[in-house]
Coordinates of C-alpha atoms in Angstrom, one line a residue:
X137 CA -8.8 -16.4 -18.4
X138 CA -8.7 -14.2 -15.3
X139 CA -7.3 -16.0 -12.3
X140 CA -5.8 -13.3 -10.1
X141 CA -6.9 -9.8 -9.1
X142 CA -4.2 -7.6 -7.7
X143 CA -5.2 -4.6 -5.4
X144 CA -3.3 -1.6 -4.3
X145 CA -3.6 -0.8 -0.6
X146 CA -3.7 3.0 -0.1
X147 CA -6.7 4.8 -1.4
X148 CA -8.1 1.6 -2.8
X149 CA -8.7 -0.8 0.2
X150 CA -8.0 2.0 2.7
X151 CA -8.0 5.7 2.6
X152 CA -5.2 7.5 4.4
X153 CA -4.4 11.0 5.6
X154 CA -0.7 12.1 5.3
X155 CA -1.6 15.4 6.9
X156 CA -3.0 13.6 10.0
X157 CA 0.2 11.5 10.1
X158 CA 2.5 14.5 10.0
X159 CA 0.4 16.3 12.7
X160 CA 0.4 13.3 15.0
X161 CA 4.1 12.6 14.7
X162 CA 4.8 16.2 15.2
X163 CA 2.8 16.3 18.4
X164 CA 4.5 13.0 19.6
X165 CA 8.0 14.2 18.9
X166 CA 7.7 17.9 19.3
X167 CA 8.7 18.6 15.7
X168 CA 7.2 21.4 13.6
X169 CA 5.0 19.8 10.8
X170 CA 6.9 21.7 8.1
X171 CA 10.2 20.4 9.4
X172 CA 8.8 16.9 9.4
X173 CA 7.7 17.2 5.8
X174 CA 11.3 18.1 4.9
X175 CA 12.7 15.2 6.8
X176 CA 10.4 12.7 5.2
X177 CA 9.9 14.0 1.7
X178 CA 12.9 16.3 0.8
X179 CA 15.5 13.9 2.0
X180 CA 14.1 10.8 0.4
X181 CA 13.5 9.2 3.8
X182 CA 10.0 8.0 2.9
X183 CA 11.3 6.2 -0.2
X184 CA 14.2 4.6 1.7
X185 CA 11.7 3.5 4.3
X186 CA 9.2 2.1 1.8
X187 CA 11.9 0.2 -0.1
X188 CA 13.4 -1.4 3.1
X189 CA 16.7 0.5 3.0
X190 CA 16.0 1.7 6.5
X191 CA 13.7 0.3 9.2
X192 CA 11.4 1.7 11.9
X193 CA 14.3 1.8 14.4
X194 CA 16.2 4.0 11.9
X195 CA 13.3 6.3 11.6
X196 CA 13.0 6.6 15.4
X197 CA 16.7 7.6 15.5
X198 CA 16.4 10.1 12.7
X199 CA 13.4 11.8 14.4
X200 CA 15.1 11.7 17.8
X201 CA 17.9 14.0 16.4
X202 CA 15.2 16.6 15.6
X203 CA 12.8 16.1 18.5
X204 CA 12.3 18.7 21.2
X205 CA 11.0 16.1 23.7
X206 CA 11.7 12.4 24.3
X207 CA 9.4 9.8 22.8
X208 CA 9.5 6.0 22.5
X209 CA 9.5 3.8 19.4
X210 CA 6.1 2.6 20.2
X211 CA 4.7 6.1 20.6
X212 CA 5.9 7.3 17.2
X213 CA 4.7 4.1 15.5
X214 CA 1.2 4.6 16.9
X215 CA 1.2 8.2 15.8
X216 CA 2.3 7.2 12.3
X217 CA -0.2 4.4 11.9
X218 CA -3.5 5.7 13.1
X219 CA -4.3 7.4 9.8
X220 CA -6.4 4.9 7.9
X221 CA -10.1 4.7 7.1
X222 CA -11.3 1.5 5.5
X223 CA -13.0 1.7 2.1
X224 CA -15.9 -0.4 3.2
X225 CA -17.7 -0.2 -0.1
X226 CA -15.0 -2.3 -1.7
X227 CA -15.0 -5.1 0.8
X228 CA -18.0 -7.0 -0.5
X229 CA -16.2 -7.2 -3.9
X230 CA -13.2 -8.8 -2.1
X231 CA -15.6 -11.2 -0.3
X232 CA -17.3 -12.2 -3.5
X233 CA -14.1 -12.7 -5.4
X234 CA -12.7 -14.9 -2.6
X235 CA -15.8 -17.0 -2.5
X236 CA -15.6 -17.6 -6.3
X237 CA -12.1 -18.9 -5.9
X238 CA -10.3 -15.9 -7.5
X239 CA -6.8 -15.4 -6.2
X240 CA -6.3 -12.2 -4.4
X241 CA -3.0 -10.4 -4.2
X242 CA -1.9 -7.2 -2.5
X243 CA 0.7 -4.9 -4.2
X244 CA 1.7 -1.8 -2.2
X245 CA 4.3 0.8 -1.6
X246 CA 4.2 0.7 2.1
X247 CA 6.2 0.2 5.4
X248 CA 6.3 -2.5 8.0
X249 CA 4.4 -0.5 10.6
X250 CA 1.6 0.5 8.3
X251 CA 1.0 -3.0 6.9
X252 CA 1.3 -4.6 10.3
X253 CA -1.1 -2.1 11.8
X254 CA -3.7 -2.7 9.1
X255 CA -3.2 -6.5 9.2
X256 CA -3.8 -6.6 12.9
X257 CA -6.8 -4.3 12.8
X258 CA -8.7 -5.4 9.7
X259 CA -9.5 -9.1 8.9
X260 CA -10.2 -8.2 5.2
X261 CA -6.4 -8.4 4.6
X262 CA -6.4 -12.0 5.9
X263 CA -8.4 -13.0 2.8
X264 CA -5.5 -12.2 0.5
X265 CA -3.5 -15.2 -0.9
X266 CA -0.3 -13.3 -1.4
X267 CA 1.2 -9.9 -0.8
X268 CA 4.0 -8.0 -2.5
X269 CA 5.1 -5.1 -0.3
X270 CA 7.7 -2.6 -1.4
X271 CA 9.7 -2.8 1.9
X272 CA 10.0 -6.6 1.6
X273 CA 10.9 -6.8 -2.1
X274 CA 13.1 -3.7 -1.9
X275 CA 11.4 -2.2 -5.0
X276 CA 9.0 0.7 -5.5
X277 CA 6.1 1.3 -7.8
X278 CA 6.3 2.3 -10.7
X279 CA 9.8 0.7 -11.0
X280 CA 9.6 -2.3 -13.5
X281 CA 11.3 -4.5 -10.9
X282 CA 8.4 -4.6 -8.5
X283 CA 5.9 -5.7 -11.2
X284 CA 8.3 -8.4 -12.4
X285 CA 8.8 -9.5 -8.8
X286 CA 5.1 -9.6 -8.4
X287 CA 4.6 -12.0 -11.4
X288 CA 7.4 -14.2 -10.2
X289 CA 6.2 -14.3 -6.6
X290 CA 2.5 -15.1 -7.4
X291 CA 3.4 -17.6 -10.2
X292 CA 0.9 -16.0 -12.6
X293 CA 1.1 -15.1 -16.3
X294 CA 0.5 -11.4 -17.0
X295 CA -2.6 -12.2 -19.1
X296 CA -4.2 -14.0 -16.2
X297 CA -4.0 -11.0 -13.9
X298 CA -5.9 -7.8 -13.4
X299 CA -4.5 -5.0 -11.3
X300 CA -6.1 -1.8 -10.0
X301 CA -4.4 1.2 -8.4
X302 CA -5.5 4.8 -7.8
X303 CA -2.3 6.3 -9.3
X304 CA -2.2 6.4 -13.1
X305 CA 1.6 6.3 -13.2
X306 CA 1.6 3.0 -11.5
X307 CA -1.0 1.6 -13.9
X308 CA 1.2 2.7 -16.8
X309 CA 4.1 0.8 -15.2
X310 CA 2.1 -2.3 -14.7
X311 CA 0.9 -2.3 -18.3
X312 CA 4.5 -2.0 -19.5
X313 CA 5.1 -5.2 -17.6
X314 CA 2.2 -6.8 -19.5
X315 CA -0.3 -6.7 -16.6
X316 CA -3.9 -5.8 -17.6
X317 CA -4.6 -2.8 -15.4
X318 CA -7.1 0.0 -14.8
X319 CA -7.1 3.1 -12.5
X320 CA -9.2 2.7 -9.4
X321 CA -11.8 5.5 -9.1
X322 CA -14.8 3.8 -7.4
X323 CA -16.3 0.5 -6.8
X324 CA -18.9 0.8 -9.6
X325 CA -16.1 1.3 -12.2
X326 CA -14.1 -1.6 -10.8
X327 CA -17.1 -3.9 -11.1
X328 CA -17.4 -2.8 -14.8
X329 CA -13.8 -3.5 -15.4
X330 CA -14.2 -7.0 -13.9
X331 CA -17.4 -7.6 -15.8
X332 CA -15.6 -6.7 -19.1
X333 CA -13.0 -9.4 -18.2
X334 CA -15.6 -12.1 -17.7
X335 CA -15.9 -11.7 -13.9
X336 CA -19.3 -10.2 -13.1
X337 CA -19.8 -9.1 -9.4

């Protein structure tokens, strides 16, 4: 019996724009966007940040060594966070599941500034009963560890969960951990997946 629905954050609950983030941080710090991409993606800084190996203060210090002008921690955090657009078409599904007593869990590769920004700006996240965030559990999708930690943290058997994520590789990882999962494409398809599991919306 389905008791828990697990949602990804990025490109499921919220759309995000990495290009906008790079542009805004570049403007804030005076760093060329191509150089910023190298800092974040070629040197594994993003993964280290998302798995809690480094924090926001560390990122500020890293960027400061490349910056052509001074900037504050608050300024770069604002530039990095104002990149999200809510997927409003999904929110009624969240509301309905919550009203029916379904347990809602968030599972995301993310950072402290992104989650805190979204939590402070959008009440929809307050409806979730639990959250498993990569920077807190120090594991990253699709690593098996994060799915095992999710099941441990939410105290739910794999056959009582359903998980949706926009990245097929992450769905494969969840299935290997025994979690019933489907790729998120749109709200209509999600409703069909839930209906097939005895949870009509």
